[in-house]
PDB file of C-alpha atoms and ligand atoms in Angstrom:
ATOM      1  CA  UNK P  21      20.090   2.889  -2.156  1.00 80.00           C
ATOM      2  CA  UNK P  22      16.354   3.385  -2.163  1.00 97.00           C
ATOM      3  CA  UNK P  23      14.874   4.900   0.967  1.00 98.00           C
ATOM      4  CA  UNK P  24      11.921   2.874   2.227  1.00 98.00           C
ATOM      5  CA  UNK P  25       8.572   4.598   2.054  1.00 98.00           C
ATOM      6  CA  UNK P  26       5.458   3.675   4.009  1.00 98.00           C
ATOM      7  CA  UNK P  27       2.153   5.409   3.301  1.00 98.00           C
ATOM      8  CA  UNK P  28      -1.153   5.011   5.108  1.00 98.00           C
ATOM      9  CA  UNK P  29      -4.267   4.953   2.942  1.00 98.00           C
ATOM     10  CA  UNK P  30      -7.074   5.829   5.316  1.00 98.00           C
ATOM     11  CA  UNK P  31      -9.709   5.398   2.589  1.00 98.00           C
ATOM     12  CA  UNK P  32     -13.086   6.830   3.682  1.00 98.00           C
ATOM     13  CA  UNK P  33     -12.449   6.569   7.409  1.00 98.00           C
ATOM     14  CA  UNK P  34     -12.158   9.045  10.247  1.00 98.00           C
ATOM     15  CA  UNK P  35     -13.730  11.976  12.028  1.00 98.00           C
ATOM     16  CA  UNK P  36     -12.171  15.082  13.548  1.00 98.00           C
ATOM     17  CA  UNK P  37     -12.171  13.346  16.922  1.00 98.00           C
ATOM     18  CA  UNK P  38     -10.660  10.058  15.747  1.00 98.00           C
ATOM     19  CA  UNK P  39      -8.080  11.870  13.581  1.00 98.00           C
ATOM     20  CA  UNK P  40      -6.975  14.030  16.500  1.00 98.00           C
ATOM     21  CA  UNK P  41      -6.324  10.898  18.542  1.00 98.00           C
ATOM     22  CA  UNK P  42      -4.628   8.973  15.728  1.00 98.00           C
ATOM     23  CA  UNK P  43      -2.372  11.795  14.528  1.00 98.00           C
ATOM     24  CA  UNK P  44      -1.453  12.832  18.088  1.00 98.00           C
ATOM     25  CA  UNK P  45      -0.419   9.226  18.744  1.00 98.00           C
ATOM     26  CA  UNK P  46       1.627   9.188  15.538  1.00 98.00           C
ATOM     27  CA  UNK P  47       3.258  12.481  16.555  1.00 97.00           C
ATOM     28  CA  UNK P  48       4.325  11.051  19.877  1.00 96.00           C
ATOM     29  CA  UNK P  49       5.789   7.878  18.321  1.00 96.00           C
ATOM     30  CA  UNK P  50       7.327   9.086  15.072  1.00 95.00           C
ATOM     31  CA  UNK P  51      10.758   9.540  16.666  1.00 95.00           C
ATOM     32  CA  UNK P  52      10.913   5.743  17.145  1.00 95.00           C
ATOM     33  CA  UNK P  53      11.107   5.226  13.386  1.00 96.00           C
ATOM     34  CA  UNK P  54      14.435   5.078  11.575  1.00 94.00           C
ATOM     35  CA  UNK P  55      15.315   6.333   8.121  1.00 96.00           C
ATOM     36  CA  UNK P  56      11.959   5.789   6.434  1.00 98.00           C
ATOM     37  CA  UNK P  57       9.765   8.234   4.526  1.00 98.00           C
ATOM     38  CA  UNK P  58       6.277   8.227   6.003  1.00 98.00           C
ATOM     39  CA  UNK P  59       3.037   9.677   4.653  1.00 98.00           C
ATOM     40  CA  UNK P  60      -0.609   9.497   5.617  1.00 98.00           C
ATOM     41  CA  UNK P  61      -3.429   9.937   3.120  1.00 98.00           C
ATOM     42  CA  UNK P  62      -6.671  11.020   4.788  1.00 98.00           C
ATOM     43  CA  UNK P  63      -9.940  11.757   3.017  1.00 98.00           C
ATOM     44  CA  UNK P  64      -9.409  15.049   1.143  1.00 98.00           C
ATOM     45  CA  UNK P  65     -11.678  17.039   3.411  1.00 98.00           C
ATOM     46  CA  UNK P  66      -9.365  16.329   6.369  1.00 98.00           C
ATOM     47  CA  UNK P  67      -6.034  17.103   4.657  1.00 98.00           C
ATOM     48  CA  UNK P  68      -5.764  20.557   6.177  1.00 97.00           C
ATOM     49  CA  UNK P  69      -6.833  19.346   9.606  1.00 98.00           C
ATOM     50  CA  UNK P  70      -4.259  16.532   9.529  1.00 98.00           C
ATOM     51  CA  UNK P  71      -1.534  18.971   8.514  1.00 97.00           C
ATOM     52  CA  UNK P  72      -2.458  21.252  11.383  1.00 97.00           C
ATOM     53  CA  UNK P  73      -2.379  18.412  13.915  1.00 97.00           C
ATOM     54  CA  UNK P  74       0.922  17.129  12.506  1.00 97.00           C
ATOM     55  CA  UNK P  75       2.303  20.624  13.097  1.00 92.00           C
ATOM     56  CA  UNK P  76       5.205  20.285  10.687  1.00 84.00           C
ATOM     57  CA  UNK P  77       6.633  16.985  11.853  1.00 89.00           C
ATOM     58  CA  UNK P  78       8.272  14.635   9.352  1.00 94.00           C
ATOM     59  CA  UNK P  79       5.101  12.780   8.362  1.00 98.00           C
ATOM     60  CA  UNK P  80       3.986  13.936   4.916  1.00 98.00           C
ATOM     61  CA  UNK P  81       0.383  14.156   3.790  1.00 98.00           C
ATOM     62  CA  UNK P  82      -1.095  12.707   0.627  1.00 98.00           C
ATOM     63  CA  UNK P  83      -4.455  12.600  -1.109  1.00 98.00           C
ATOM     64  CA  UNK P  84      -6.259   9.485  -2.294  1.00 98.00           C
ATOM     65  CA  UNK P  85      -7.284  10.821  -5.702  1.00 98.00           C
ATOM     66  CA  UNK P  86      -7.451  14.028  -7.723  1.00 98.00           C
ATOM     67  CA  UNK P  87      -8.943  15.443 -10.912  1.00 98.00           C
ATOM     68  CA  UNK P  88      -7.386  15.131 -14.347  1.00 98.00           C
ATOM     69  CA  UNK P  89      -7.641  18.897 -14.726  1.00 98.00           C
ATOM     70  CA  UNK P  90      -4.666  20.626 -13.185  1.00 96.00           C
ATOM     71  CA  UNK P  91      -6.126  23.881 -11.908  1.00 93.00           C
ATOM     72  CA  UNK P  92      -9.722  25.078 -11.604  1.00 96.00           C
ATOM     73  CA  UNK P  93     -12.957  24.776 -13.512  1.00 97.00           C
ATOM     74  CA  UNK P  94     -16.504  23.487 -13.639  1.00 98.00           C
ATOM     75  CA  UNK P  95     -15.817  20.012 -12.248  1.00 98.00           C
ATOM     76  CA  UNK P  96     -18.283  19.553  -9.406  1.00 98.00           C
ATOM     77  CA  UNK P  97     -16.988  17.409  -6.587  1.00 97.00           C
ATOM     78  CA  UNK P  98     -13.372  17.308  -7.749  1.00 98.00           C
ATOM     79  CA  UNK P  99     -10.075  18.534  -6.283  1.00 98.00           C
ATOM     80  CA  UNK P 100      -7.181  19.578  -8.497  1.00 98.00           C
ATOM     81  CA  UNK P 101      -3.489  19.046  -7.988  1.00 98.00           C
ATOM     82  CA  UNK P 102      -3.083  22.824  -7.592  1.00 98.00           C
ATOM     83  CA  UNK P 103      -5.458  22.650  -4.630  1.00 98.00           C
ATOM     84  CA  UNK P 104      -3.619  19.684  -3.130  1.00 98.00           C
ATOM     85  CA  UNK P 105      -0.347  21.607  -3.375  1.00 98.00           C
ATOM     86  CA  UNK P 106      -1.970  24.679  -1.935  1.00 97.00           C
ATOM     87  CA  UNK P 107      -2.893  22.592   1.123  1.00 97.00           C
ATOM     88  CA  UNK P 108       0.671  21.205   1.516  1.00 97.00           C
ATOM     89  CA  UNK P 109      -0.127  17.806   0.170  1.00 97.00           C
ATOM     90  CA  UNK P 110       2.982  16.143  -1.287  1.00 97.00           C
ATOM     91  CA  UNK P 111       1.646  12.805  -2.509  1.00 98.00           C
ATOM     92  CA  UNK P 112      -1.405  11.516  -4.301  1.00 98.00           C
ATOM     93  CA  UNK P 113      -2.515   7.898  -4.599  1.00 99.00           C
ATOM     94  CA  UNK P 114      -3.593   7.255  -8.194  1.00 98.00           C
ATOM     95  CA  UNK P 115      -5.160   4.238  -9.816  1.00 98.00           C
ATOM     96  CA  UNK P 116      -6.088   2.459  -6.594  1.00 98.00           C
ATOM     97  CA  UNK P 117      -8.040  -0.692  -7.424  1.00 98.00           C
ATOM     98  CA  UNK P 118     -11.092   0.703  -5.619  1.00 98.00           C
ATOM     99  CA  UNK P 119     -11.015   3.755  -7.940  1.00 98.00           C
ATOM    100  CA  UNK P 120     -10.614   1.454 -10.932  1.00 98.00           C
ATOM    101  CA  UNK P 121     -13.333  -1.006  -9.919  1.00 97.00           C
ATOM    102  CA  UNK P 122     -15.913   1.190  -8.164  1.00 98.00           C
ATOM    103  CA  UNK P 123     -15.536   4.437 -10.111  1.00 98.00           C
ATOM    104  CA  UNK P 124     -14.551   3.090 -13.505  1.00 98.00           C
ATOM    105  CA  UNK P 125     -11.196   4.869 -13.691  1.00 98.00           C
ATOM    106  CA  UNK P 126      -9.377   3.833 -16.829  1.00 98.00           C
ATOM    107  CA  UNK P 127      -5.677   3.369 -17.505  1.00 98.00           C
ATOM    108  CA  UNK P 128      -5.786   6.422 -19.718  1.00 98.00           C
ATOM    109  CA  UNK P 129      -7.358   8.645 -17.034  1.00 98.00           C
ATOM    110  CA  UNK P 130      -4.845   7.377 -14.493  1.00 98.00           C
ATOM    111  CA  UNK P 131      -1.985   8.117 -16.891  1.00 98.00           C
ATOM    112  CA  UNK P 132      -3.247  11.678 -17.354  1.00 98.00           C
ATOM    113  CA  UNK P 133      -3.482  12.129 -13.590  1.00 98.00           C
ATOM    114  CA  UNK P 134       0.075  10.852 -13.073  1.00 98.00           C
ATOM    115  CA  UNK P 135       1.276  13.306 -15.702  1.00 98.00           C
ATOM    116  CA  UNK P 136      -0.629  16.199 -14.108  1.00 98.00           C
ATOM    117  CA  UNK P 137       0.737  15.322 -10.647  1.00 98.00           C
ATOM    118  CA  UNK P 138       4.328  15.102 -11.885  1.00 98.00           C
ATOM    119  CA  UNK P 139       4.094  18.428 -13.684  1.00 98.00           C
ATOM    120  CA  UNK P 140       2.863  20.045 -10.459  1.00 98.00           C
ATOM    121  CA  UNK P 141       5.599  18.443  -8.362  1.00 98.00           C
ATOM    122  CA  UNK P 142       3.249  16.213  -6.361  1.00 98.00           C
ATOM    123  CA  UNK P 143       4.514  12.628  -6.104  1.00 98.00           C
ATOM    124  CA  UNK P 144       2.077  10.103  -7.539  1.00 98.00           C
ATOM    125  CA  UNK P 145       1.721   6.735  -5.811  1.00 99.00           C
ATOM    126  CA  UNK P 146       0.654   4.685  -8.818  1.00 98.00           C
ATOM    127  CA  UNK P 147      -1.224   1.518  -7.845  1.00 98.00           C
ATOM    128  CA  UNK P 148      -1.113  -1.542 -10.044  1.00 98.00           C
ATOM    129  CA  UNK P 149      -2.227  -5.090  -9.399  1.00 98.00           C
ATOM    130  CA  UNK P 150      -4.150  -8.085 -10.619  1.00 98.00           C
ATOM    131  CA  UNK P 151      -7.395  -9.715  -9.518  1.00 96.00           C
ATOM    132  CA  UNK P 152      -7.414 -13.311  -8.302  1.00 95.00           C
ATOM    133  CA  UNK P 153      -9.037 -14.401 -11.563  1.00 95.00           C
ATOM    134  CA  UNK P 154      -6.271 -12.734 -13.564  1.00 97.00           C
ATOM    135  CA  UNK P 155      -3.583 -14.334 -11.409  1.00 95.00           C
ATOM    136  CA  UNK P 156      -5.156 -17.778 -11.701  1.00 94.00           C
ATOM    137  CA  UNK P 157      -5.656 -17.538 -15.435  1.00 96.00           C
ATOM    138  CA  UNK P 158      -1.993 -16.667 -15.950  1.00 96.00           C
ATOM    139  CA  UNK P 159      -2.409 -13.111 -17.258  1.00 98.00           C
ATOM    140  CA  UNK P 160      -1.093 -11.357 -14.153  1.00 97.00           C
ATOM    141  CA  UNK P 161       2.078 -10.037 -15.767  1.00 98.00           C
ATOM    142  CA  UNK P 162       0.330  -8.769 -18.867  1.00 98.00           C
ATOM    143  CA  UNK P 163      -2.307  -7.010 -16.737  1.00 98.00           C
ATOM    144  CA  UNK P 164       0.364  -5.223 -14.717  1.00 98.00           C
ATOM    145  CA  UNK P 165       2.405  -4.450 -17.834  1.00 98.00           C
ATOM    146  CA  UNK P 166      -0.662  -2.876 -19.465  1.00 98.00           C
ATOM    147  CA  UNK P 167      -1.320  -0.737 -16.372  1.00 98.00           C
ATOM    148  CA  UNK P 168       2.310   0.436 -16.383  1.00 98.00           C
ATOM    149  CA  UNK P 169       2.531   0.936 -20.147  1.00 98.00           C
ATOM    150  CA  UNK P 170      -0.464   3.276 -20.134  1.00 98.00           C
ATOM    151  CA  UNK P 171       1.451   5.596 -17.795  1.00 98.00           C
ATOM    152  CA  UNK P 172       4.863   5.068 -19.408  1.00 98.00           C
ATOM    153  CA  UNK P 173       3.421   6.032 -22.793  1.00 98.00           C
ATOM    154  CA  UNK P 174       2.269   9.382 -21.407  1.00 98.00           C
ATOM    155  CA  UNK P 175       5.023  10.421 -18.988  1.00 98.00           C
ATOM    156  CA  UNK P 176       8.031   8.465 -20.298  1.00 98.00           C
ATOM    157  CA  UNK P 177      10.455   6.271 -18.368  1.00 98.00           C
ATOM    158  CA  UNK P 178      12.688   9.236 -17.445  1.00 98.00           C
ATOM    159  CA  UNK P 179       9.939  10.582 -15.173  1.00 98.00           C
ATOM    160  CA  UNK P 180       9.550   7.318 -13.308  1.00 98.00           C
ATOM    161  CA  UNK P 181      12.181   8.064 -10.692  1.00 95.00           C
ATOM    162  CA  UNK P 182       9.645  10.596  -9.399  1.00 98.00           C
ATOM    163  CA  UNK P 183       6.822   8.037  -9.369  1.00 98.00           C
ATOM    164  CA  UNK P 184       6.197   5.682  -6.469  1.00 98.00           C
ATOM    165  CA  UNK P 185       4.674   2.393  -7.599  1.00 98.00           C
ATOM    166  CA  UNK P 186       2.454   0.413  -5.260  1.00 98.00           C
ATOM    167  CA  UNK P 187       1.945  -3.225  -6.196  1.00 98.00           C
ATOM    168  CA  UNK P 188      -1.396  -4.159  -4.683  1.00 98.00           C
ATOM    169  CA  UNK P 189      -2.837  -7.533  -5.625  1.00 97.00           C
ATOM    170  CA  UNK P 190      -6.581  -6.835  -5.609  1.00 96.00           C
ATOM    171  CA  UNK P 191      -7.278 -10.170  -3.881  1.00 95.00           C
ATOM    172  CA  UNK P 192      -5.119  -9.129  -0.923  1.00 94.00           C
ATOM    173  CA  UNK P 193      -6.714  -5.733  -0.262  1.00 94.00           C
ATOM    174  CA  UNK P 194      -8.776  -5.650   2.906  1.00 90.00           C
ATOM    175  CA  UNK P 195      -9.185  -9.410   2.798  1.00 91.00           C
ATOM    176  CA  UNK P 196      -6.604 -10.448   5.361  1.00 88.00           C
ATOM    177  CA  UNK P 197      -4.975 -12.515   2.573  1.00 88.00           C
ATOM    178  CA  UNK P 198      -1.464 -11.216   2.066  1.00 88.00           C
ATOM    179  CA  UNK P 199       0.664 -12.178  -0.885  1.00 91.00           C
ATOM    180  CA  UNK P 200       3.495 -14.292   0.486  1.00 96.00           C
ATOM    181  CA  UNK P 201       6.812 -12.434   0.553  1.00 97.00           C
ATOM    182  CA  UNK P 202       7.927 -14.637  -2.355  1.00 97.00           C
ATOM    183  CA  UNK P 203       4.783 -13.939  -4.399  1.00 97.00           C
ATOM    184  CA  UNK P 204       5.139 -10.214  -3.792  1.00 98.00           C
ATOM    185  CA  UNK P 205       8.879 -10.182  -4.538  1.00 98.00           C
ATOM    186  CA  UNK P 206       8.258 -12.017  -7.801  1.00 98.00           C
ATOM    187  CA  UNK P 207       5.922  -9.278  -9.023  1.00 98.00           C
ATOM    188  CA  UNK P 208       8.127  -6.462  -7.714  1.00 98.00           C
ATOM    189  CA  UNK P 209      11.061  -7.970  -9.596  1.00 98.00           C
ATOM    190  CA  UNK P 210       8.889  -8.226 -12.695  1.00 98.00           C
ATOM    191  CA  UNK P 211       7.953  -4.531 -12.424  1.00 98.00           C
ATOM    192  CA  UNK P 212      11.535  -3.413 -11.834  1.00 98.00           C
ATOM    193  CA  UNK P 213      12.751  -5.666 -14.635  1.00 98.00           C
ATOM    194  CA  UNK P 214      10.233  -4.206 -17.032  1.00 98.00           C
ATOM    195  CA  UNK P 215      11.347  -0.662 -16.182  1.00 98.00           C
ATOM    196  CA  UNK P 216      14.972  -1.751 -16.333  1.00 98.00           C
ATOM    197  CA  UNK P 217      14.483  -2.829 -19.926  1.00 98.00           C
ATOM    198  CA  UNK P 218      13.706   0.824 -20.664  1.00 98.00           C
ATOM    199  CA  UNK P 219      16.182   2.535 -18.352  1.00 98.00           C
ATOM    200  CA  UNK P 220      18.231   0.578 -15.809  1.00 98.00           C
ATOM    201  CA  UNK P 221      19.256   3.645 -13.842  1.00 98.00           C
ATOM    202  CA  UNK P 222      15.683   4.841 -13.355  1.00 98.00           C
ATOM    203  CA  UNK P 223      14.530   1.301 -12.528  1.00 98.00           C
ATOM    204  CA  UNK P 224      17.127   0.999  -9.784  1.00 98.00           C
ATOM    205  CA  UNK P 225      15.792   4.185  -8.158  1.00 98.00           C
ATOM    206  CA  UNK P 226      12.036   3.572  -8.326  1.00 98.00           C
ATOM    207  CA  UNK P 227      10.425   2.925  -4.967  1.00 98.00           C
ATOM    208  CA  UNK P 228       7.987   0.021  -5.248  1.00 98.00           C
ATOM    209  CA  UNK P 229       5.678  -0.420  -2.284  1.00 98.00           C
ATOM    210  CA  UNK P 230       3.689  -3.542  -1.518  1.00 98.00           C
ATOM    211  CA  UNK P 231       0.070  -3.147  -0.429  1.00 97.00           C
ATOM    212  CA  UNK P 232      -2.587  -5.644   0.624  1.00 97.00           C
ATOM    213  CA  UNK P 233      -3.234  -6.698   4.229  1.00 95.00           C
ATOM    214  CA  UNK P 234       0.170  -5.576   5.508  1.00 97.00           C
ATOM    215  CA  UNK P 235       0.218  -5.951   9.294  1.00 97.00           C
ATOM    216  CA  UNK P 236       2.938  -5.637  11.945  1.00 98.00           C
ATOM    217  CA  UNK P 237       3.391  -9.422  11.944  1.00 97.00           C
ATOM    218  CA  UNK P 238       4.024  -9.812   8.210  1.00 97.00           C
ATOM    219  CA  UNK P 239       5.731  -6.490   7.455  1.00 98.00           C
ATOM    220  CA  UNK P 240       9.301  -7.475   8.366  1.00 98.00           C
ATOM    221  CA  UNK P 241       9.375 -10.423   6.004  1.00 98.00           C
ATOM    222  CA  UNK P 242       7.685  -8.535   3.166  1.00 98.00           C
ATOM    223  CA  UNK P 243       9.943  -5.506   3.495  1.00 98.00           C
ATOM    224  CA  UNK P 244      12.966  -7.791   3.715  1.00 98.00           C
ATOM    225  CA  UNK P 245      12.561  -8.726   0.056  1.00 98.00           C
ATOM    226  CA  UNK P 246      15.098  -7.085  -2.241  1.00 98.00           C
ATOM    227  CA  UNK P 247      12.611  -5.275  -4.491  1.00 98.00           C
ATOM    228  CA  UNK P 248      10.046  -4.298  -1.847  1.00 98.00           C
ATOM    229  CA  UNK P 249      10.719  -0.762  -0.667  1.00 98.00           C
ATOM    230  CA  UNK P 250       7.971  -0.248   1.890  1.00 98.00           C
ATOM    231  CA  UNK P 251       4.218  -0.443   1.838  1.00 98.00           C
ATOM    232  CA  UNK P 252       0.881   1.158   1.131  1.00 98.00           C
ATOM    233  CA  UNK P 253      -1.120   0.352   4.232  1.00 98.00           C
ATOM    234  CA  UNK P 254      -4.918   0.409   4.441  1.00 98.00           C
ATOM    235  CA  UNK P 255      -6.629  -0.995   7.527  1.00 97.00           C
ATOM    236  CA  UNK P 256      -3.535  -1.127   9.730  1.00 98.00           C
ATOM    237  CA  UNK P 257      -2.799   2.574   9.111  1.00 98.00           C
ATOM    238  CA  UNK P 258      -5.865   3.482  11.182  1.00 98.00           C
ATOM    239  CA  UNK P 259      -4.184   2.160  14.315  1.00 98.00           C
ATOM    240  CA  UNK P 260      -1.197   4.211  15.500  1.00 98.00           C
ATOM    241  CA  UNK P 261       0.619   1.292  17.152  1.00 98.00           C
ATOM    242  CA  UNK P 262       0.215  -0.945  14.111  1.00 98.00           C
ATOM    243  CA  UNK P 263       1.198   1.771  11.660  1.00 98.00           C
ATOM    244  CA  UNK P 264       4.277   2.740  13.655  1.00 98.00           C
ATOM    245  CA  UNK P 265       5.280  -0.933  13.969  1.00 98.00           C
ATOM    246  CA  UNK P 266       4.965  -1.307  10.179  1.00 98.00           C
ATOM    247  CA  UNK P 267       7.027   1.845   9.609  1.00 98.00           C
ATOM    248  CA  UNK P 268       9.689   0.470  11.955  1.00 98.00           C
ATOM    249  CA  UNK P 269       9.720  -2.794  10.018  1.00 98.00           C
ATOM    250  CA  UNK P 270      10.622  -0.823   6.895  1.00 98.00           C
ATOM    251  CA  UNK P 271      13.575   0.861   8.590  1.00 92.00           C
TER     252      UNK P 271
HETATM  253  P1  LIG X  26      -5.333  -3.043   3.260  1.00 95.61           P
HETATM  254  O1  LIG X  26      -5.464  -1.960   2.077  1.00 95.61           O
HETATM  255  O2  LIG X  26      -3.996  -2.815   3.913  1.00 95.61           O
HETATM  256  O3  LIG X  26      -6.482  -2.741   4.190  1.00 95.61           O
HETATM  257  O4  LIG X  26      -5.431  -4.388   2.633  1.00 95.61           O
HETATM  258  C1  LIG X  26      -4.380  -1.609   1.264  1.00 95.61           C
HETATM  259  C2  LIG X  26      -4.821  -0.596   0.239  1.00 95.61           C
HETATM  260  O5  LIG X  26      -5.944  -0.719  -0.276  1.00 95.61           O
HETATM  261  O6  LIG X  26      -4.071   0.352  -0.097  1.00 95.61           O
END
């Protein structure tokens, strides 16, 4: 059985004051959540602060990106996986569509980053997903397959039970347009089926999150689908009540 996993992607939001309020609220409500893994991914500069406010409770902390280089070097503005580990960061979101579209991250860079994260023992949350144009022109599956293949070619299927996949249709991110539970399930089944063709045992263990306008009122139905194992939550993760309600829905 796969354990559901819900992660909050705060993107570039927050201040010390707002984070203190949000994380304190999460601390006081976390006991309401059942058997679900939970992580929050603040902007990198706040990772240490979030960890200190969490004070060792069961919520894990993740980053939203990291460098391809594993350790240190002349890479102005970057953070390495060694630094994330050093700051008790257990997850890293990689290949988010905003990184792909706004910062030109390529499949090959993302594959390298997944490899670097795995080697350091930090769990990558690998985002894949199609644009509306790609969905409407019928190339959705090949787009997602290409995104997955780039990573599979570098790390191999055997490593994928340590990778979390987040299916995030680009047209559903921050738009209020959620994929219907059926649309999402269809793609999740496609992803699991593709991995299953390579290694059925690994495929049965891979956690595949759905992301894109998940809210408390659509989470239960989405997470009720057989191949949806939780969510990667943007906007709603900035509100403690909403995020906790979504985590409960995964339980
Ligand atoms: P959203 O973002 O929940 O605000 O749509 C999801 C994401 O980008 O990870």
